[in-house]
């Protein structure tokens, strides 16, 4: 799936890094949320049950819904398809980035809007004509 922007341009690579092996979960649907993640290297699958919602590659983000909507659990699971390196963006850092870099905030909103449109088309085919 093409990404809207390479989010790696917005972060210092020295920020908190997370490494995943193939098949390892970053988080599971229903988990508490404390961060979003920028994929530095590798591929992830966003899933619910056996349904794969999206494949996210280097430069993409996951976890944006739960960080924007505080006190809500993760809406999907994220599992690594390959060896994956991620940059963890916690809530304070997210707020700082949104305040300091309006383009970052716009790109996050674009990802959320695109994902919502895809889900609408997938589960309400008549929405594709809107």
CSV table of N, CA, C and O in Angstrom, one decimal:
chain,number,residue,atom,x,y,z
A,1,UNK,N,0.9,-1.2,0.0
A,1,UNK,CA,0.0,0.0,0.0
A,1,UNK,C,0.9,1.2,0.0
A,1,UNK,O,1.8,1.4,0.9
A,2,UNK,N,0.7,2.2,-0.9
A,2,UNK,CA,1.5,3.4,-1.0
A,2,UNK,C,1.3,4.2,0.3
A,2,UNK,O,0.2,4.3,0.8
A,3,UNK,N,2.3,4.9,0.7
A,3,UNK,CA,2.2,5.7,1.9
A,3,UNK,C,1.9,7.1,1.4
A,3,UNK,O,2.3,7.5,0.3
A,4,UNK,N,1.3,7.9,2.3
A,4,UNK,CA,1.0,9.3,2.0
A,4,UNK,C,2.2,10.2,2.0
A,4,UNK,O,2.3,11.2,1.4
A,5,UNK,N,3.2,9.8,2.9
A,5,UNK,CA,4.3,10.6,3.1
A,5,UNK,C,5.3,9.7,3.8
A,5,UNK,O,5.0,8.7,4.5
A,6,UNK,N,6.6,10.0,3.7
A,6,UNK,CA,7.6,9.3,4.4
A,6,UNK,C,7.8,10.0,5.8
A,6,UNK,O,8.4,11.0,5.9
A,7,UNK,N,7.2,9.4,6.8
A,7,UNK,CA,7.2,10.0,8.1
A,7,UNK,C,8.5,10.1,8.7
A,7,UNK,O,8.8,10.8,9.7
A,8,UNK,N,9.5,9.3,8.2
A,8,UNK,CA,10.8,9.3,8.8
A,8,UNK,C,11.5,10.7,8.7
A,8,UNK,O,12.4,11.0,9.5
A,9,UNK,N,11.0,11.6,7.8
A,9,UNK,CA,11.6,12.9,7.7
A,9,UNK,C,11.3,13.8,8.9
A,9,UNK,O,12.0,14.8,9.1
A,10,UNK,N,10.3,13.4,9.7
A,10,UNK,CA,9.9,14.2,10.8
A,10,UNK,C,10.6,13.9,12.1
A,10,UNK,O,10.4,14.6,13.1
A,11,UNK,N,11.4,12.8,12.1
A,11,UNK,CA,12.0,12.4,13.4
A,11,UNK,C,13.5,12.3,13.3
A,11,UNK,O,14.1,12.0,12.3
A,12,UNK,N,14.1,12.4,14.5
A,12,UNK,CA,15.5,12.1,14.7
A,12,UNK,C,15.6,10.6,14.9
A,12,UNK,O,15.0,10.0,15.7
A,13,UNK,N,16.4,10.0,14.1
A,13,UNK,CA,16.5,8.5,14.1
A,13,UNK,C,17.0,8.0,15.5
A,13,UNK,O,17.0,6.8,15.8
A,14,UNK,N,17.5,8.9,16.3
A,14,UNK,CA,18.0,8.5,17.6
A,14,UNK,C,16.9,8.3,18.6
A,14,UNK,O,17.1,8.0,19.8
A,15,UNK,N,15.7,8.7,18.3
A,15,UNK,CA,14.5,8.5,19.2
A,15,UNK,C,14.4,7.1,19.6
A,15,UNK,O,14.9,6.2,19.0
A,16,UNK,N,13.5,6.8,20.5
A,16,UNK,CA,13.3,5.5,21.0
A,16,UNK,C,13.0,4.5,19.9
A,16,UNK,O,12.0,4.7,19.1
A,17,UNK,N,13.8,3.5,19.8
A,17,UNK,CA,13.6,2.5,18.7
A,17,UNK,C,13.0,1.2,19.3
A,17,UNK,O,13.3,0.8,20.4
A,18,UNK,N,12.3,0.5,18.4
A,18,UNK,CA,11.7,-0.8,18.7
A,18,UNK,C,12.0,-1.7,17.6
A,18,UNK,O,11.9,-1.3,16.4
A,19,UNK,N,12.5,-2.9,17.9
A,19,UNK,CA,12.8,-3.9,16.9
A,19,UNK,C,11.9,-5.1,17.1
A,19,UNK,O,11.6,-5.5,18.2
A,20,UNK,N,11.4,-5.6,15.9
A,20,UNK,CA,10.5,-6.7,15.9
A,20,UNK,C,11.1,-7.8,15.0
A,20,UNK,O,11.6,-7.5,13.9
A,21,UNK,N,10.9,-9.0,15.4
A,21,UNK,CA,11.2,-10.2,14.5
A,21,UNK,C,10.0,-10.5,13.7
A,21,UNK,O,8.9,-10.2,14.1
A,22,UNK,N,10.2,-11.2,12.5
A,22,UNK,CA,9.0,-11.6,11.8
A,22,UNK,C,8.0,-12.4,12.6
A,22,UNK,O,8.4,-13.3,13.4
A,23,UNK,N,6.7,-12.1,12.5
A,23,UNK,CA,5.7,-12.8,13.3
A,23,UNK,C,5.5,-12.2,14.7
A,23,UNK,O,4.6,-12.6,15.4
A,24,UNK,N,6.3,-11.2,15.1
A,24,UNK,CA,6.1,-10.7,16.5
A,24,UNK,C,5.1,-9.5,16.4
A,24,UNK,O,5.1,-8.7,15.5
A,25,UNK,N,4.3,-9.5,17.5
A,25,UNK,CA,3.3,-8.4,17.6
A,25,UNK,C,3.9,-7.1,18.1
A,25,UNK,O,4.6,-7.2,19.1
A,26,UNK,N,3.5,-6.0,17.5
A,26,UNK,CA,3.9,-4.7,18.1
A,26,UNK,C,2.9,-4.4,19.2
A,26,UNK,O,3.2,-4.0,20.3
A,27,UNK,N,1.6,-4.6,18.9
A,27,UNK,CA,0.5,-4.5,19.9
A,27,UNK,C,-0.7,-5.3,19.4
A,27,UNK,O,-0.7,-5.7,18.2
A,28,UNK,N,-1.6,-5.6,20.3
A,28,UNK,CA,-2.8,-6.4,19.9
A,28,UNK,C,-4.0,-5.5,20.1
A,28,UNK,O,-4.1,-4.7,20.9
A,29,UNK,N,-5.0,-5.9,19.3
A,29,UNK,CA,-6.3,-5.2,19.4
A,29,UNK,C,-6.8,-5.3,20.9
A,29,UNK,O,-6.7,-6.3,21.5
A,30,UNK,N,-7.2,-4.1,21.4
A,30,UNK,CA,-7.7,-4.1,22.8
A,30,UNK,C,-6.7,-3.6,23.8
A,30,UNK,O,-7.0,-3.3,24.9
A,31,UNK,N,-5.4,-3.7,23.4
A,31,UNK,CA,-4.3,-3.2,24.3
A,31,UNK,C,-4.5,-1.7,24.6
A,31,UNK,O,-5.0,-1.0,23.8
A,32,UNK,N,-3.9,-1.3,25.7
A,32,UNK,CA,-3.9,0.1,26.0
A,32,UNK,C,-2.9,0.7,25.1
A,32,UNK,O,-1.9,0.1,24.6
A,33,UNK,N,-3.1,2.0,24.8
A,33,UNK,CA,-2.2,2.7,23.8
A,33,UNK,C,-1.5,3.8,24.4
A,33,UNK,O,-2.0,4.6,25.2
A,34,UNK,N,-0.2,3.9,24.1
A,34,UNK,CA,0.6,5.0,24.7
A,34,UNK,C,1.5,5.7,23.6
A,34,UNK,O,2.3,6.6,23.9
A,35,UNK,N,1.5,5.2,22.3
A,35,UNK,CA,2.4,5.7,21.3
A,35,UNK,C,1.9,5.4,19.9
A,35,UNK,O,1.1,4.5,19.7
A,36,UNK,N,2.4,6.2,19.0
A,36,UNK,CA,2.3,5.8,17.6
A,36,UNK,C,3.7,5.4,17.2
A,36,UNK,O,4.7,5.7,17.9
A,37,UNK,N,3.8,4.7,16.0
A,37,UNK,CA,5.1,4.2,15.6
A,37,UNK,C,5.3,4.6,14.1
A,37,UNK,O,4.4,4.5,13.3
A,38,UNK,N,6.5,5.0,13.8
A,38,UNK,CA,7.0,5.2,12.4
A,38,UNK,C,7.8,4.1,12.0
A,38,UNK,O,8.8,3.7,12.8
A,39,UNK,N,7.5,3.5,10.9
A,39,UNK,CA,8.3,2.3,10.4
A,39,UNK,C,9.6,2.8,9.8
A,39,UNK,O,9.5,3.5,8.8
A,40,UNK,N,10.7,2.5,10.4
A,40,UNK,CA,12.0,2.9,9.9
A,40,UNK,C,12.5,2.0,8.8
A,40,UNK,O,13.0,2.4,7.8
A,41,UNK,N,12.2,0.7,9.1
A,41,UNK,CA,12.7,-0.4,8.2
A,41,UNK,C,11.8,-1.6,8.4
A,41,UNK,O,11.4,-1.9,9.5
A,42,UNK,N,11.3,-2.2,7.3
A,42,UNK,CA,10.6,-3.4,7.4
A,42,UNK,C,9.1,-3.3,7.0
A,42,UNK,O,8.7,-2.2,6.4
A,43,UNK,N,8.3,-4.3,7.3
A,43,UNK,CA,6.9,-4.4,6.9
A,43,UNK,C,6.1,-4.9,8.0
A,43,UNK,O,6.4,-5.9,8.7
A,44,UNK,N,4.9,-4.2,8.2
A,44,UNK,CA,3.9,-4.6,9.2
A,44,UNK,C,2.6,-4.9,8.6
A,44,UNK,O,2.3,-4.3,7.5
A,45,UNK,N,1.8,-5.7,9.3
A,45,UNK,CA,0.4,-5.9,8.8
A,45,UNK,C,-0.5,-5.4,10.0
A,45,UNK,O,-0.3,-5.7,11.1
A,46,UNK,N,-1.5,-4.6,9.6
A,46,UNK,CA,-2.6,-4.1,10.5
A,46,UNK,C,-3.7,-5.1,10.3
A,46,UNK,O,-4.2,-5.3,9.2
A,47,UNK,N,-4.1,-5.8,11.4
A,47,UNK,CA,-5.1,-6.9,11.3
A,47,UNK,C,-6.1,-6.8,12.4
A,47,UNK,O,-5.9,-6.2,13.5
A,48,UNK,N,-7.2,-7.5,12.1
A,48,UNK,CA,-8.2,-7.8,13.2
A,48,UNK,C,-8.7,-9.2,12.9
A,48,UNK,O,-9.2,-9.5,11.8
A,49,UNK,N,-8.4,-10.1,13.9
A,49,UNK,CA,-8.7,-11.5,13.6
A,49,UNK,C,-7.8,-12.0,12.5
A,49,UNK,O,-6.6,-11.8,12.5
A,50,UNK,N,-8.4,-12.6,11.4
A,50,UNK,CA,-7.6,-13.0,10.3
A,50,UNK,C,-7.6,-12.0,9.1
A,50,UNK,O,-6.9,-12.2,8.1
A,51,UNK,N,-8.4,-10.9,9.3
A,51,UNK,CA,-8.5,-9.9,8.2
A,51,UNK,C,-7.3,-8.9,8.3
A,51,UNK,O,-7.0,-8.4,9.3
A,52,UNK,N,-6.7,-8.8,7.2
A,52,UNK,CA,-5.5,-7.8,7.1
A,52,UNK,C,-6.1,-6.6,6.5
A,52,UNK,O,-6.6,-6.5,5.3
A,53,UNK,N,-6.1,-5.5,7.3
A,53,UNK,CA,-6.6,-4.2,6.8
A,53,UNK,C,-5.6,-3.5,5.9
A,53,UNK,O,-6.0,-2.8,4.9
A,54,UNK,N,-4.3,-3.6,6.3
A,54,UNK,CA,-3.3,-2.8,5.5
A,54,UNK,C,-1.9,-3.4,5.7
A,54,UNK,O,-1.7,-3.9,6.8
A,55,UNK,N,-1.1,-3.3,4.8
A,55,UNK,CA,0.3,-3.6,4.9
A,55,UNK,C,1.1,-2.2,4.9
A,55,UNK,O,0.8,-1.4,4.1
A,56,UNK,N,1.9,-2.0,6.0
A,56,UNK,CA,2.6,-0.8,6.1
A,56,UNK,C,4.1,-1.0,6.0
A,56,UNK,O,4.6,-1.9,6.6
A,57,UNK,N,4.7,-0.2,5.1
A,57,UNK,CA,6.1,-0.4,4.9
A,57,UNK,C,6.9,0.8,5.4
A,57,UNK,O,6.3,1.7,6.0
A,58,UNK,N,8.2,0.8,5.2
A,58,UNK,CA,9.1,1.8,5.7
A,58,UNK,C,8.6,3.2,5.3
A,58,UNK,O,8.2,3.5,4.2
A,59,UNK,N,8.5,4.1,6.3
A,59,UNK,CA,8.0,5.5,6.1
A,59,UNK,C,6.6,5.7,6.6
A,59,UNK,O,6.2,6.8,6.8
A,60,UNK,N,5.9,4.6,6.8
A,60,UNK,CA,4.5,4.6,7.2
A,60,UNK,C,4.3,4.7,8.7
A,60,UNK,O,5.3,4.6,9.4
A,61,UNK,N,3.1,4.8,9.2
A,61,UNK,CA,2.8,4.9,10.6
A,61,UNK,C,1.8,3.9,11.0
A,61,UNK,O,0.9,3.5,10.2
A,62,UNK,N,1.8,3.5,12.2
A,62,UNK,CA,0.7,2.7,12.9
A,62,UNK,C,0.5,3.2,14.3
A,62,UNK,O,1.4,3.8,14.9
A,63,UNK,N,-0.7,3.0,14.8
A,63,UNK,CA,-1.0,3.4,16.1
A,63,UNK,C,-1.5,4.8,16.3
A,63,UNK,O,-1.7,5.3,17.4
A,64,UNK,N,-1.8,5.5,15.1
A,64,UNK,CA,-2.2,6.9,15.2
A,64,UNK,C,-3.6,7.1,15.8
A,64,UNK,O,-3.8,8.1,16.5
A,65,UNK,N,-4.5,6.2,15.6
A,65,UNK,CA,-5.9,6.4,16.1
A,65,UNK,C,-5.9,6.5,17.6
A,65,UNK,O,-6.5,7.3,18.2
A,66,UNK,N,-5.2,5.5,18.3
A,66,UNK,CA,-5.2,5.5,19.7
A,66,UNK,C,-4.5,6.6,20.4
A,66,UNK,O,-4.8,7.0,21.5
A,67,UNK,N,-3.5,7.2,19.7
A,67,UNK,CA,-2.8,8.3,20.3
A,67,UNK,C,-3.6,9.6,20.2
A,67,UNK,O,-3.5,10.5,21.0
A,68,UNK,N,-4.3,9.7,19.1
A,68,UNK,CA,-5.2,10.9,18.9
A,68,UNK,C,-6.4,10.8,19.8
A,68,UNK,O,-6.8,11.8,20.4
A,69,UNK,N,-7.0,9.6,19.9
A,69,UNK,CA,-8.2,9.5,20.8
A,69,UNK,C,-7.7,8.8,22.1
A,69,UNK,O,-7.7,7.6,22.2
A,70,UNK,N,-7.4,9.6,23.1
A,70,UNK,CA,-6.8,9.2,24.3
A,70,UNK,C,-7.8,8.3,25.1
A,70,UNK,O,-9.0,8.4,25.0
A,71,UNK,N,-7.3,7.4,25.9
A,71,UNK,CA,-8.0,6.5,26.7
A,71,UNK,C,-8.9,5.5,26.0
A,71,UNK,O,-9.9,5.0,26.5
A,72,UNK,N,-8.5,5.2,24.7
A,72,UNK,CA,-9.2,4.2,23.9
A,72,UNK,C,-8.2,3.1,23.6
A,72,UNK,O,-7.1,3.4,23.4
A,73,UNK,N,-8.7,1.9,23.6
A,73,UNK,CA,-7.8,0.8,23.3
A,73,UNK,C,-7.4,0.7,21.9
A,73,UNK,O,-8.1,1.3,21.0
A,74,UNK,N,-6.4,-0.1,21.6
A,74,UNK,CA,-6.0,-0.3,20.2
A,74,UNK,C,-7.2,-0.9,19.4
A,74,UNK,O,-7.9,-1.8,19.9
A,75,UNK,N,-7.4,-0.4,18.2
A,75,UNK,CA,-8.6,-0.9,17.4
A,75,UNK,C,-8.2,-2.1,16.5
A,75,UNK,O,-9.1,-2.7,15.9
A,76,UNK,N,-6.9,-2.4,16.4
A,76,UNK,CA,-6.5,-3.5,15.6
A,76,UNK,C,-5.1,-4.0,16.1
A,76,UNK,O,-4.5,-3.3,17.0
A,77,UNK,N,-4.7,-5.1,15.6
A,77,UNK,CA,-3.4,-5.7,16.0
A,77,UNK,C,-2.4,-5.3,14.9
A,77,UNK,O,-2.8,-5.2,13.7
A,78,UNK,N,-1.1,-5.2,15.3
A,78,UNK,CA,-0.1,-5.0,14.3
A,78,UNK,C,1.0,-6.0,14.5
A,78,UNK,O,1.5,-6.2,15.6
A,79,UNK,N,1.3,-6.7,13.4
A,79,UNK,CA,2.3,-7.8,13.5
A,79,UNK,C,3.3,-7.6,12.4
A,79,UNK,O,3.0,-7.1,11.3
A,80,UNK,N,4.5,-7.9,12.7
A,80,UNK,CA,5.6,-7.7,11.8
A,80,UNK,C,5.7,-8.9,10.8
A,80,UNK,O,5.6,-10.0,11.1
A,81,UNK,N,5.8,-8.5,9.5
A,81,UNK,CA,6.0,-9.5,8.4
A,81,UNK,C,7.4,-9.8,8.2
A,81,UNK,O,7.8,-10.9,7.7
A,82,UNK,N,8.3,-8.8,8.5
A,82,UNK,CA,9.7,-9.0,8.3
A,82,UNK,C,10.4,-8.4,9.5
A,82,UNK,O,9.8,-7.9,10.4
A,83,UNK,N,11.8,-8.5,9.6
A,83,UNK,CA,12.5,-7.8,10.6
A,83,UNK,C,12.1,-6.4,10.5
A,83,UNK,O,12.2,-5.8,9.4
A,84,UNK,N,11.7,-5.7,11.5
A,84,UNK,CA,11.2,-4.4,11.5
A,84,UNK,C,11.8,-3.5,12.5
A,84,UNK,O,11.9,-3.9,13.7
A,85,UNK,N,12.2,-2.3,12.2
A,85,UNK,CA,12.6,-1.3,13.1
A,85,UNK,C,11.6,-0.1,13.1
A,85,UNK,O,11.2,0.3,12.0
A,86,UNK,N,11.3,0.3,14.3
A,86,UNK,CA,10.3,1.4,14.4
A,86,UNK,C,10.8,2.5,15.3
A,86,UNK,O,11.6,2.2,16.2
A,87,UNK,N,10.2,3.6,15.1
A,87,UNK,CA,10.5,4.8,16.0
A,87,UNK,C,9.3,5.0,16.8
A,87,UNK,O,8.2,5.3,16.2
A,88,UNK,N,9.4,5.0,18.1
A,88,UNK,CA,8.3,5.1,19.0
A,88,UNK,C,8.1,6.6,19.3
A,88,UNK,O,9.0,7.3,19.7
A,89,UNK,N,6.8,7.1,19.1
A,89,UNK,CA,6.5,8.5,19.4
A,89,UNK,C,5.4,8.4,20.5
A,89,UNK,O,4.2,8.1,20.2
A,90,UNK,N,5.8,8.8,21.7
A,90,UNK,CA,4.9,8.8,22.8
A,90,UNK,C,4.0,10.1,22.8
A,90,UNK,O,4.2,10.9,21.9
A,91,UNK,N,3.0,10.1,23.6
A,91,UNK,CA,2.0,11.2,23.6
A,91,UNK,C,2.7,12.6,23.7
A,91,UNK,O,2.4,13.5,23.0
A,92,UNK,N,3.6,12.8,24.7
A,92,UNK,CA,4.2,14.1,24.8
A,92,UNK,C,5.0,14.5,23.6
A,92,UNK,O,4.9,15.7,23.1
A,93,UNK,N,5.7,13.6,23.0
A,93,UNK,CA,6.5,13.8,21.8
A,93,UNK,C,5.5,14.1,20.6
A,93,UNK,O,5.7,15.0,19.8
A,94,UNK,N,4.4,13.3,20.5
A,94,UNK,CA,3.4,13.5,19.5
A,94,UNK,C,2.8,15.0,19.5
A,94,UNK,O,2.8,15.7,18.5
A,95,UNK,N,2.5,15.4,20.7
A,95,UNK,CA,1.9,16.7,20.9
A,95,UNK,C,2.9,17.8,20.5
A,95,UNK,O,2.6,18.8,19.9
A,96,UNK,N,4.2,17.6,20.9
A,96,UNK,CA,5.2,18.5,20.5
A,96,UNK,C,5.4,18.6,19.0
A,96,UNK,O,5.5,19.7,18.4
A,97,UNK,N,5.4,17.4,18.4
A,97,UNK,CA,5.6,17.4,16.9
A,97,UNK,C,4.4,18.0,16.2
A,97,UNK,O,4.6,18.7,15.2
A,98,UNK,N,3.2,17.8,16.7
A,98,UNK,CA,2.0,18.5,16.1
A,98,UNK,C,2.1,20.0,16.2
A,98,UNK,O,1.8,20.7,15.3
A,99,UNK,N,2.5,20.5,17.4
A,99,UNK,CA,2.7,21.9,17.6
A,99,UNK,C,3.8,22.5,16.8
A,99,UNK,O,3.6,23.6,16.3
A,100,UNK,N,4.9,21.8,16.7
A,100,UNK,CA,6.1,22.4,16.1
A,100,UNK,C,6.1,22.2,14.5
A,100,UNK,O,6.7,23.0,13.8
A,101,UNK,N,5.4,21.2,14.1
A,101,UNK,CA,5.4,20.8,12.6
A,101,UNK,C,4.0,20.6,12.1
A,101,UNK,O,3.6,19.4,12.1
A,102,UNK,N,3.3,21.6,11.7
A,102,UNK,CA,2.0,21.4,11.2
A,102,UNK,C,1.9,20.4,10.0
A,102,UNK,O,0.9,19.7,9.9
A,103,UNK,N,2.9,20.3,9.2
A,103,UNK,CA,2.9,19.3,8.1
A,103,UNK,C,2.8,17.9,8.7
A,103,UNK,O,2.2,17.0,8.1
A,104,UNK,N,3.4,17.6,9.8
A,104,UNK,CA,3.3,16.3,10.4
A,104,UNK,C,1.9,16.0,10.8
A,104,UNK,O,1.4,14.9,10.5
A,105,UNK,N,1.2,17.0,11.4
A,105,UNK,CA,-0.2,16.8,11.8
A,105,UNK,C,-1.1,16.6,10.6
A,105,UNK,O,-1.9,15.7,10.6
A,106,UNK,N,-0.8,17.3,9.5
A,106,UNK,CA,-1.6,17.1,8.3
A,106,UNK,C,-1.4,15.8,7.7
A,106,UNK,O,-2.4,15.1,7.2
A,107,UNK,N,-0.2,15.3,7.7
A,107,UNK,CA,0.1,14.0,7.2
A,107,UNK,C,-0.6,12.9,8.0
A,107,UNK,O,-1.1,11.9,7.4
A,108,UNK,N,-0.6,13.0,9.3
A,108,UNK,CA,-1.2,12.0,10.1
A,108,UNK,C,-2.7,12.0,9.8
A,108,UNK,O,-3.3,11.0,9.7
A,109,UNK,N,-3.3,13.2,9.7
A,109,UNK,CA,-4.7,13.3,9.4
A,109,UNK,C,-5.0,12.7,8.0
A,109,UNK,O,-6.1,12.0,7.8
A,110,UNK,N,-4.1,12.9,7.0
A,110,UNK,CA,-4.3,12.3,5.7
A,110,UNK,C,-4.3,10.7,5.8
A,110,UNK,O,-5.1,10.1,5.1
A,111,UNK,N,-3.4,10.2,6.6
A,111,UNK,CA,-3.4,8.7,6.7
A,111,UNK,C,-4.7,8.3,7.3
A,111,UNK,O,-5.3,7.3,6.9
A,112,UNK,N,-5.1,8.9,8.4
A,112,UNK,CA,-6.4,8.5,9.0
A,112,UNK,C,-7.6,8.6,8.0
A,112,UNK,O,-8.4,7.7,8.0
A,113,UNK,N,-7.6,9.7,7.3
A,113,UNK,CA,-8.7,9.9,6.3
A,113,UNK,C,-8.7,8.8,5.2
A,113,UNK,O,-9.7,8.2,4.9
A,114,UNK,N,-7.5,8.5,4.7
A,114,UNK,CA,-7.3,7.5,3.7
A,114,UNK,C,-7.8,6.1,4.2
A,114,UNK,O,-8.5,5.4,3.6
A,115,UNK,N,-7.3,5.8,5.4
A,115,UNK,CA,-7.7,4.5,6.0
A,115,UNK,C,-9.2,4.4,6.3
A,115,UNK,O,-9.8,3.4,6.0
A,116,UNK,N,-9.8,5.5,6.7
A,116,UNK,CA,-11.3,5.5,6.9
A,116,UNK,C,-12.0,5.3,5.5
A,116,UNK,O,-13.0,4.6,5.4
A,117,UNK,N,-11.5,6.0,4.5
A,117,UNK,CA,-12.2,5.8,3.2
A,117,UNK,C,-12.0,4.4,2.7
A,117,UNK,O,-13.0,3.8,2.1
A,118,UNK,N,-10.9,3.8,2.9
A,118,UNK,CA,-10.7,2.4,2.5
A,118,UNK,C,-11.7,1.5,3.2
A,118,UNK,O,-12.3,0.6,2.6
A,119,UNK,N,-11.8,1.7,4.5
A,119,UNK,CA,-12.7,0.9,5.3
A,119,UNK,C,-14.1,1.1,4.8
A,119,UNK,O,-14.9,0.1,4.7
A,120,UNK,N,-14.5,2.3,4.5
A,120,UNK,CA,-15.9,2.6,4.0
A,120,UNK,C,-16.1,1.9,2.7
A,120,UNK,O,-17.2,1.3,2.5
A,121,UNK,N,-15.1,1.9,1.8
A,121,UNK,CA,-15.3,1.2,0.5
A,121,UNK,C,-15.4,-0.3,0.7
A,121,UNK,O,-16.1,-1.0,0.0
A,122,UNK,N,-14.6,-0.8,1.6
A,122,UNK,CA,-14.6,-2.2,1.9
A,122,UNK,C,-15.9,-2.7,2.5
A,122,UNK,O,-16.3,-3.8,2.1
A,123,UNK,N,-16.4,-2.0,3.4
A,123,UNK,CA,-17.6,-2.5,4.1
A,123,UNK,C,-18.9,-1.8,3.7
A,123,UNK,O,-20.0,-2.3,4.1
A,124,UNK,N,-18.8,-0.8,2.9
A,124,UNK,CA,-20.0,-0.2,2.3
A,124,UNK,C,-19.7,0.2,0.9
A,124,UNK,O,-19.3,1.3,0.6
A,125,UNK,N,-19.8,-0.8,0.0
A,125,UNK,CA,-19.4,-0.5,-1.4
A,125,UNK,C,-20.0,0.7,-2.1
A,125,UNK,O,-19.4,1.3,-2.9
A,126,UNK,N,-21.2,1.0,-1.7
A,126,UNK,CA,-21.8,2.2,-2.3
A,126,UNK,C,-21.1,3.5,-1.9
A,126,UNK,O,-21.2,4.5,-2.6
A,127,UNK,N,-20.3,3.5,-0.9
A,127,UNK,CA,-19.6,4.6,-0.4
A,127,UNK,C,-18.5,5.0,-1.4
A,127,UNK,O,-18.0,6.1,-1.5
A,128,UNK,N,-18.1,4.1,-2.3
A,128,UNK,CA,-17.0,4.3,-3.3
A,128,UNK,C,-17.4,5.4,-4.2
A,128,UNK,O,-16.6,6.1,-4.8
A,129,UNK,N,-18.7,5.6,-4.5
A,129,UNK,CA,-19.2,6.6,-5.4
A,129,UNK,C,-19.2,8.0,-4.8
A,129,UNK,O,-19.4,9.0,-5.5
A,130,UNK,N,-19.1,8.1,-3.5
A,130,UNK,CA,-19.2,9.5,-2.8
A,130,UNK,C,-18.0,10.3,-3.2
A,130,UNK,O,-17.0,10.2,-3.3
